[in-house]
XYZ file of C-alpha atoms in Angstrom:
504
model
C 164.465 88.981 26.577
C 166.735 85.600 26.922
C 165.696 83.619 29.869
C 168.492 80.429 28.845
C 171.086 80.220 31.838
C 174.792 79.461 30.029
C 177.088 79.453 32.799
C 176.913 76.246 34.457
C 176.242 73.757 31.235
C 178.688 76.536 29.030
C 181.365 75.025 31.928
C 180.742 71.637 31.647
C 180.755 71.493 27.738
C 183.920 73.029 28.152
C 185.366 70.157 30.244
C 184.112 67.720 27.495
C 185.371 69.180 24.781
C 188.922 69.622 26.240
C 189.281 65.851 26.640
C 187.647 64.972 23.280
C 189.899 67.361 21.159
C 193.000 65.837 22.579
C 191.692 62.387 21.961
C 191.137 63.756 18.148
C 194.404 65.233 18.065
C 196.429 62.217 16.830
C 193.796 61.545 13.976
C 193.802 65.169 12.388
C 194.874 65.683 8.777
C 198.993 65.139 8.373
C 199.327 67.428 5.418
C 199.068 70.850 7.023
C 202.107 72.440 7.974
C 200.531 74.362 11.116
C 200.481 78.083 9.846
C 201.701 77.725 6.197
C 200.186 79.367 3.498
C 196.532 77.785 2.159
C 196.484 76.355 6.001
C 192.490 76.160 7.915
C 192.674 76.790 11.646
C 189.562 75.851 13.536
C 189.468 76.872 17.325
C 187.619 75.818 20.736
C 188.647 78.360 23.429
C 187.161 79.725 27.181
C 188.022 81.770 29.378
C 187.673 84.593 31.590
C 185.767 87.928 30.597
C 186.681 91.349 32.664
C 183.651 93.547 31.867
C 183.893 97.343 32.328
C 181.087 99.088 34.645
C 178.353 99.445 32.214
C 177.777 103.016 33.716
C 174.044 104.194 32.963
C 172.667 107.651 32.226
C 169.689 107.248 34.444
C 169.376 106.996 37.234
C 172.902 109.438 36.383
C 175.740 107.731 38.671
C 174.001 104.328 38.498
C 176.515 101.138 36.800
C 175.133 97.385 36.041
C 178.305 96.519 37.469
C 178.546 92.956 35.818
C 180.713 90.462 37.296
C 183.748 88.913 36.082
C 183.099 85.384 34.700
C 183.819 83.062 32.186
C 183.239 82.932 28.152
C 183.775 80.288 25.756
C 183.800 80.276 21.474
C 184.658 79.065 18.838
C 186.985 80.279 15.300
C 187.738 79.626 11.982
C 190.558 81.288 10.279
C 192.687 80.841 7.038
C 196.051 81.441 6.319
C 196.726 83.623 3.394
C 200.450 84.048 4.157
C 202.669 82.275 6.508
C 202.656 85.605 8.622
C 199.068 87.020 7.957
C 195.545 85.210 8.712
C 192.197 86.193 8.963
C 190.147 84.839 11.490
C 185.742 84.834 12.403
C 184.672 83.344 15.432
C 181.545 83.790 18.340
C 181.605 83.794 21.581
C 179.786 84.107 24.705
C 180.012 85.824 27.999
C 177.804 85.151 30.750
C 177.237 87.262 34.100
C 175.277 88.292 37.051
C 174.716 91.576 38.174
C 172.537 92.849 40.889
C 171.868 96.175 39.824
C 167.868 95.641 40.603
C 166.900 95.497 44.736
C 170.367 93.279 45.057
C 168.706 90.519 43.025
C 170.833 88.870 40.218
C 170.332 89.718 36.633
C 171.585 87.810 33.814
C 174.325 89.583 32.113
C 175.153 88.277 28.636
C 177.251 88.895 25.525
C 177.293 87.173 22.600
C 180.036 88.299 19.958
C 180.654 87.754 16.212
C 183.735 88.875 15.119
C 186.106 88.742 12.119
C 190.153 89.449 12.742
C 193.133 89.942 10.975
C 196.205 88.227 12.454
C 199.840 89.215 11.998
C 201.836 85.641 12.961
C 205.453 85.612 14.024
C 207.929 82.902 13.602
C 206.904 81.288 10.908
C 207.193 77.277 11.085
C 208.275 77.458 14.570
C 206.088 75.462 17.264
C 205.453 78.452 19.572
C 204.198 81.099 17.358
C 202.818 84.528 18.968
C 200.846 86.717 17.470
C 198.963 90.382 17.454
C 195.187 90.401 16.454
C 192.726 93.410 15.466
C 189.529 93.150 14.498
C 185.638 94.652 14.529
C 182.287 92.456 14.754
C 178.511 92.609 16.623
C 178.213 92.912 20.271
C 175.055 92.126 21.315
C 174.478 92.574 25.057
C 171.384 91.433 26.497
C 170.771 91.922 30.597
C 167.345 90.669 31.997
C 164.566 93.252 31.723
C 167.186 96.071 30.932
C 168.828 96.050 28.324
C 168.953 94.500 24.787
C 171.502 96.149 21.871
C 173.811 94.884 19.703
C 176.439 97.427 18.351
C 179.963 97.040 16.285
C 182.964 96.861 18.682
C 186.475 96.785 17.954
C 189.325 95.203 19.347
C 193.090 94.516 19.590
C 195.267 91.935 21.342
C 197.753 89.498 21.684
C 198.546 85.564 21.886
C 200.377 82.920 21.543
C 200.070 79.594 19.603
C 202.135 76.564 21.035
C 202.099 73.411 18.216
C 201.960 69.962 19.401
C 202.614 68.674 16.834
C 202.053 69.811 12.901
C 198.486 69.927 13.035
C 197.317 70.300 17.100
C 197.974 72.822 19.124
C 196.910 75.251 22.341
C 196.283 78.981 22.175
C 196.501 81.535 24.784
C 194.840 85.006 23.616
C 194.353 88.458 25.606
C 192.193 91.356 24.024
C 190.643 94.421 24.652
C 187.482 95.176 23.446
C 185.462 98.642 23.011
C 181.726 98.951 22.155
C 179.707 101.813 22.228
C 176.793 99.934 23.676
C 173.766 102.690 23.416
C 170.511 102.599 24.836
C 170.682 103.464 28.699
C 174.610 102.524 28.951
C 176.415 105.630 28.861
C 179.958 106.375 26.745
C 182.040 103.488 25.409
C 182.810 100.581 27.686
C 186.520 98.983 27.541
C 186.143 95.082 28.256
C 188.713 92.774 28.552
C 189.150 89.156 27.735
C 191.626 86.284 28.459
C 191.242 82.460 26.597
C 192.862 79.213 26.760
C 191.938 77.223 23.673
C 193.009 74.267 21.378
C 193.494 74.440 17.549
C 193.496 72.201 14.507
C 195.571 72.801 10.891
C 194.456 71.066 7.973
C 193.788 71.108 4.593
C 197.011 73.743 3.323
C 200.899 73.180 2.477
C 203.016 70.090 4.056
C 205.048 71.000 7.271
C 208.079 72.718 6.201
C 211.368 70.626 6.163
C 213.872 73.142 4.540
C 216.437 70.718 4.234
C 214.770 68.008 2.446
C 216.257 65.224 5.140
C 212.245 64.339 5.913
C 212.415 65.452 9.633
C 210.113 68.692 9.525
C 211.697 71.412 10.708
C 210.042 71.877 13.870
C 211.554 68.405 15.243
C 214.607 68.911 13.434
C 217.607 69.423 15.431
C 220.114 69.955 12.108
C 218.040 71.857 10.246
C 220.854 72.522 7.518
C 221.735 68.795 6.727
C 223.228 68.522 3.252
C 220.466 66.984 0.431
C 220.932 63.249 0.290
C 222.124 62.780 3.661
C 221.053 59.458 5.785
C 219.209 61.354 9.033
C 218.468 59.853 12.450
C 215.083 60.471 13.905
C 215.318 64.144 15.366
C 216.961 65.070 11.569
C 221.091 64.796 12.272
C 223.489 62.673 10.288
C 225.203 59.972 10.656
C 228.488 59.196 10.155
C 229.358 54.998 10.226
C 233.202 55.450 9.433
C 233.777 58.682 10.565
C 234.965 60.756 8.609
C 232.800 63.795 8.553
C 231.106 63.217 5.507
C 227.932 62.255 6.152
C 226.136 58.611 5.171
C 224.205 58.347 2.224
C 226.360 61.549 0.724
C 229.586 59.391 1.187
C 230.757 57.920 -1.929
C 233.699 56.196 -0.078
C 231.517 54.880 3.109
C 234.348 52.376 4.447
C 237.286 54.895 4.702
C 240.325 54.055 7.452
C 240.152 55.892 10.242
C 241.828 59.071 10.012
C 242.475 59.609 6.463
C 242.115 62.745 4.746
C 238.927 62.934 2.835
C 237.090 65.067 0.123
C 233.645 66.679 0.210
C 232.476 63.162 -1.263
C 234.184 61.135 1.822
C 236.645 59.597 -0.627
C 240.611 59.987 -0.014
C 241.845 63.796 -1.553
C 242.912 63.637 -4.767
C 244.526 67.225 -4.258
C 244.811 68.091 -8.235
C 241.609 66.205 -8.890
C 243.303 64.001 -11.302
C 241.805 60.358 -10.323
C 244.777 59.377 -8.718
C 245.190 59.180 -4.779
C 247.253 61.597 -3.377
C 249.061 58.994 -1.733
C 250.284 57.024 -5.441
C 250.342 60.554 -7.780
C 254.295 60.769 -8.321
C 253.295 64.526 -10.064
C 250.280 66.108 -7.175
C 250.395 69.314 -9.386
C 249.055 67.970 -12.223
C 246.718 70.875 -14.107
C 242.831 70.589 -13.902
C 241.529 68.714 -16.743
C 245.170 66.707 -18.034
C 245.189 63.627 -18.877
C 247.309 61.177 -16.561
C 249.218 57.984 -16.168
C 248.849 55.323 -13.852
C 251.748 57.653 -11.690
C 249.459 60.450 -11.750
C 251.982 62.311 -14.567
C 250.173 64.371 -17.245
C 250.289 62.435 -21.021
C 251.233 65.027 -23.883
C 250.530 62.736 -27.291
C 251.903 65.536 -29.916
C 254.491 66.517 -27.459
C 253.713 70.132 -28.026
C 254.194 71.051 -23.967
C 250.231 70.234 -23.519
C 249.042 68.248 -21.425
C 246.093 66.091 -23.604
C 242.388 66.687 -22.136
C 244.089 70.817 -21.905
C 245.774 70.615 -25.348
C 243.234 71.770 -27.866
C 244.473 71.021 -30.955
C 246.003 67.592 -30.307
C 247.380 66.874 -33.401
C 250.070 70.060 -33.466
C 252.646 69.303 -36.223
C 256.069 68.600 -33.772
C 258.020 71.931 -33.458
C 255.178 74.086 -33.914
C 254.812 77.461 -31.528
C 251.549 76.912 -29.269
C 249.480 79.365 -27.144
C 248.691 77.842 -23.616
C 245.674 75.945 -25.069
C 248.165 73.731 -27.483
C 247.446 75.608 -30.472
C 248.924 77.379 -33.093
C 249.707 81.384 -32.376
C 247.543 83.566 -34.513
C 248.902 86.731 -33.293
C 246.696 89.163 -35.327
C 243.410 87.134 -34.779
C 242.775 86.764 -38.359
C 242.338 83.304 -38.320
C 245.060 81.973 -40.156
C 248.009 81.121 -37.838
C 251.188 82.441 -37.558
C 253.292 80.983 -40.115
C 250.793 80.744 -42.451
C 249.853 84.203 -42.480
C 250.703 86.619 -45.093
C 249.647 89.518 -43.402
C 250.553 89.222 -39.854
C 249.529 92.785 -39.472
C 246.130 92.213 -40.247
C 243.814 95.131 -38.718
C 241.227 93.425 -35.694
C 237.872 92.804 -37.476
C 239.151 92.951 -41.007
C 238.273 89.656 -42.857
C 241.197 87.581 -45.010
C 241.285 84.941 -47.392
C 243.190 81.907 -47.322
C 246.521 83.392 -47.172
C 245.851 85.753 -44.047
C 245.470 89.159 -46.017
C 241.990 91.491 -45.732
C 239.464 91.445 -48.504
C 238.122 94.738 -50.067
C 234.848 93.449 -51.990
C 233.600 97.199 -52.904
C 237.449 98.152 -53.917
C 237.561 101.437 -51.858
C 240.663 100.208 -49.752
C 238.658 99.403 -46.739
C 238.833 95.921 -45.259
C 235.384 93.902 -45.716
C 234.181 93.496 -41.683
C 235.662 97.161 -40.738
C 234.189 99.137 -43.836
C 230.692 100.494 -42.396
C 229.871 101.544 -46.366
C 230.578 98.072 -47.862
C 228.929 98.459 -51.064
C 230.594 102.282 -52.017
C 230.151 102.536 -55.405
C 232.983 102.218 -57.439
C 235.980 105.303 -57.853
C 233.846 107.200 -54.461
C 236.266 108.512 -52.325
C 235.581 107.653 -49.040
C 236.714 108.085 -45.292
C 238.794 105.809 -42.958
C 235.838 103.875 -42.007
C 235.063 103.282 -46.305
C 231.798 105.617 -46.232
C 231.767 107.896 -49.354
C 232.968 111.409 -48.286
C 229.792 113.431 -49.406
C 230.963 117.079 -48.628
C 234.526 118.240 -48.108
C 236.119 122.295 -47.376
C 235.093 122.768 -50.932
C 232.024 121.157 -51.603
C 228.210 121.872 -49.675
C 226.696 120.528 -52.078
C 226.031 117.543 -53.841
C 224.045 116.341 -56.714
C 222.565 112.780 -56.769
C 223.018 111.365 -60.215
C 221.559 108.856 -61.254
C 218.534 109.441 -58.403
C 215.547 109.711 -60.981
C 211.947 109.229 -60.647
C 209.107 107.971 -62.496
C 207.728 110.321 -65.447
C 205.479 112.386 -63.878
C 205.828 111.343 -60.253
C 207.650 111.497 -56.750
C 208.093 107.176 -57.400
C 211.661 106.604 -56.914
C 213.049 104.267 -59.615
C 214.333 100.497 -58.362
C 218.306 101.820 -59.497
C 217.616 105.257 -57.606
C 216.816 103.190 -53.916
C 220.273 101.229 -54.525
C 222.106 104.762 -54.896
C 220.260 106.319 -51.734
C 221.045 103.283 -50.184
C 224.785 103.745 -50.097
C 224.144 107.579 -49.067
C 221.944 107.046 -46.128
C 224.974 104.343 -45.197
C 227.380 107.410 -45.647
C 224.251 109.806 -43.446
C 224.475 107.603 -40.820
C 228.261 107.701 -39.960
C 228.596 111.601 -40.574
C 226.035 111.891 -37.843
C 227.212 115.737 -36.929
C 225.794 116.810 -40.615
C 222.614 118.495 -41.184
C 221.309 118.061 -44.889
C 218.356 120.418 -46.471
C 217.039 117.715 -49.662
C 216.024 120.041 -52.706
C 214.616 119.124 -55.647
C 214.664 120.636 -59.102
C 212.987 120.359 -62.361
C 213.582 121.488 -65.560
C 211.107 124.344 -67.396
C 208.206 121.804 -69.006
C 204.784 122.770 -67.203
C 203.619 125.161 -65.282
C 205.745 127.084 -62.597
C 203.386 125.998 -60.022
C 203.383 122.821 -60.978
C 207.395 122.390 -61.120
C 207.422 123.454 -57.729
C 205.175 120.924 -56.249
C 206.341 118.336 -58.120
C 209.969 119.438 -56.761
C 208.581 119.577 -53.437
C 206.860 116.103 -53.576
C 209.974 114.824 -54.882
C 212.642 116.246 -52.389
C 210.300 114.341 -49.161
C 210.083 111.393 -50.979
C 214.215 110.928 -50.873
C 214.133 112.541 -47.480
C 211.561 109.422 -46.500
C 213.516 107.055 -47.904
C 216.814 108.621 -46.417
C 214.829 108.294 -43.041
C 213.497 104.671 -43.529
C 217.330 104.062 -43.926
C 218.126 104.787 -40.399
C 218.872 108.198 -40.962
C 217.696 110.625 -38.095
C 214.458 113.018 -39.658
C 215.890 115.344 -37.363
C 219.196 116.271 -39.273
C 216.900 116.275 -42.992
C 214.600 118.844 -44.778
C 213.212 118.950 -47.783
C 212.354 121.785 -50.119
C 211.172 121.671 -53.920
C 212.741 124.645 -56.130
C 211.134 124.185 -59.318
C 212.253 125.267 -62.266
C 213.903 128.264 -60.465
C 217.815 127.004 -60.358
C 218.263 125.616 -63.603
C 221.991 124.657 -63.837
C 221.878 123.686 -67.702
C 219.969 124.755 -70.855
C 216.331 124.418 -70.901
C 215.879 124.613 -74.454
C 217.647 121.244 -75.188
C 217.105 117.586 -74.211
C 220.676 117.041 -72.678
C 219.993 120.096 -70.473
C 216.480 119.515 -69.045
C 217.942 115.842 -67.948
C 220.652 118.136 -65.960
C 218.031 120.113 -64.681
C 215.833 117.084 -63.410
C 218.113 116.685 -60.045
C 218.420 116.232 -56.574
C 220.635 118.037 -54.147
C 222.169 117.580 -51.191
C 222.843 120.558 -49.394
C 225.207 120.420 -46.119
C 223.227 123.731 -43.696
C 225.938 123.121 -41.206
């Protein structure tokens, strides 16, 4: 049972602390911004408690009845986010009721509490906010009653900043516990506070505009960077002219001239010379002038020097709007020059202007996909060798060998695929089965794995080319398709093949 009376010393440490916290308030730490991220917030706060009846279920009817009265606490919270804070703080309430032969009974509730905070108006100096929260309850009345239960509760307030660390707080909240023992149901109490606050320890006051007037004093909170501020954060001016001191290049301009975003006299076509002296104001960007203001041209080719270019343009020559030389084909080699105006786009010339054709298939190098077609292929318009036509499904890779005995593909057989997959990989509509053959040496069982070995390893090759597995098969025939004679030398080489056959 507590037998310590709060009320009259809890209201006259409240009217020391009041005084002493404003005395503090011009001492407190100048780096916190007031409710900026990383920001502390510790708290002092009374007020006035509105307890509910405290209804009891025996005698059934009966209420404690406490009376309305004052409270005072303390918090701590941190700032996570400039618009979200989490808050713990205890408090006290202290009351009378005389539920007991109209004697008074001390009435007490001592809370611990932890909040979350959703703040408005970030950097602002009044700042409301909503509050919800859950903590201990402990109620404690004289001879009756001692419990301490979780209650929850939700509410409102308002911060108002002195200055970027001080500040007062007003808060209202409602508050439900489910007190137990002899209380009956869940009692709604409500609570209003008047408290003063300290920031410290998190990010500098905001001052957007970088003119070091924060920018909850600042009364031209968009000045320009650079710009010479007076003490509530708006420029000045000394001649004038709208540009600003300290962004003001030209700070001792005549009244009433025309100025530029630098507070120097126009220079319309940004030349260097004063609109006022420039005998030619529509002088390109970027020319080179005269003391007049009138572009210079050195190779007197039309363009003006700093636009021209190619500055030294031979006198006569035809220029493009940069000052040099026409290559109407984009070759490279300028008109004039050129010995193949007509060059195709991409192609790439030699010295006189005309495509080379380094593989010889009549496909410009830099447009031919196949460049290295072997010699006397016949290829298509982008230079890929044609590998099946209306007449032929089927074609045999010669020169495609393997080592004796083995699936290894020999070092000149890779540079052969190699052009094919090229050829694959434009004809991408084409399905191809890969078949292998052998001739009759061995065992039929044998010739047909060995085929079959060899036909994947092309068709792995063919696919480490680039070329889709997806359009590729492989199958090993054996010795069952010879396509020479067997029984000599000449014709068992013929029968050692690979095939390409187009399924579609």
């Amino acid at each position: 049972m507590r037998v310590i009376k709060t009320k009259g010393w809890m209201a006259r440490g409240l009217a020391l602390l009041l005084p002493a916290a404003l005395l503090l308030a011009p001492v407190t730490l100048a780096a916190a911004a007031g409710g900026e991220k990383g920001d502390w917030e510790l708290g002092l706060f009374g007020g006035q408690g509105f307890p509910d009846d405290y209804e009891r279920t025996a005698p059934p009817g009966a209420a404690l009845d406490p009376e309305d009265d004052l409270l005072y606490g303390a918090r701590v919270g941190y700032f996570f986010h400039p618009r979200w804070s989490l808050e713990g703080s205890y408090q006290t309430f202290s009351s009378d009721t005389d539920f007991t032969s109209g004697s008074n009974v001390e009435f007490e509730i001592d809370s611990i509490r932890l909040n979350l905070l959703l703040n408005f108006r970030p950097g602002a100096d009044f700042r409301p906010f909503l509050t919800l929260g859950a903590g201990r309850e402990s109620t404690d009345v004289e001879g009756l009653l001692d419990e301490d239960d979780i209650g929850f509760n939700v509410g409102g307030g308002l911060r108002w900043f002195l200055g970027n660390t001080f500040g007062i707080r007003l808060d209202a909240r409602y508050v439900s516990v489910d007190v137990g023992g002899s209380v009956d149901d869940r009692q709604g109490n409500l609570e209003g506070t008047f408290g003063i606050l300290w920031a410290f320890g998190g990010q500098p006051a905001a001052d957007s505009d970088g003119d070091g007037v924060k920018d909850r004093r600042d009364k031209c909170p968009d000045t320009p960077r650079g710009a010479v501020v007076d003490a509530m954060g708006c420029p000045l001016d000394g001649d004038k002219d709208g540009v600003p001191d300290g962004i003001d290049k030209c700070p001792d301009t005549k009244p009433g001239m025309a100025v530029d975003a630098s507070g120097c006299p126009k220079d319309s076509d940004g030349d260097g010379v004063n609109d006022a002296l420039d005998k030619c104001p529509g002088t390109p960007k970027g020319a080179k002038v005269d003391s007049a203001g009138c572009p210079v041209d050195s190779d007197g080719d039309g363009v003006a020097d700093g636009i021209d270019k190619c500055p030294d343009t031979p006198k006569g020559a035809q220029v493009d709007a940069t000052g040099c030389p026409k290559d109407s084909d984009g070759d490279g080699v300028p008109d004039g020059l050129d010995k193949c105006p007509d060059t195709p786009k991409g192609a790439q010339v030699d010295a006189a202007g005309c495509p080379k054709d380094s593989d010889g298939d009549g496909v410009p190098d830099g447009t031919d996909k196949c460049p290295d077609t072997p010699k006397g292929k016949q290829v298509d318009e982008k230079g890929c060798e044609i590998l099946f036509d209306e007449v032929r499904s089927t074609l045999v890779l010669k020169g495609v060998n393997f080592e004796f005995n083995s699936a290894e593909l020999t070092a000149n057989s890779r540079t052969i695929l190699d052009s094919v997959a090229a050829s694959l990989r434009e004809w991408k509509e084409i399905r191809v089965e890969v078949a292998g053959h052998t001739d009759s040496i061995g065992s039929d069982a044998y010739n047909k794995t060995l085929s079959q070995r060899r036909a994947e390893s092309v068709r792995k090759y063919l696919v480490s080319k680039g070329v889709d597995g997806s359009r590729l098969t492989a199958k090993g025939y054996g010795e069952s398709k010879p396509i020479a004679d067997n029984g000599t030398d000449a014709g068992r080489a013929e029968n050692r093949r690979v095939e390409l056959k187009k399924l579609n």
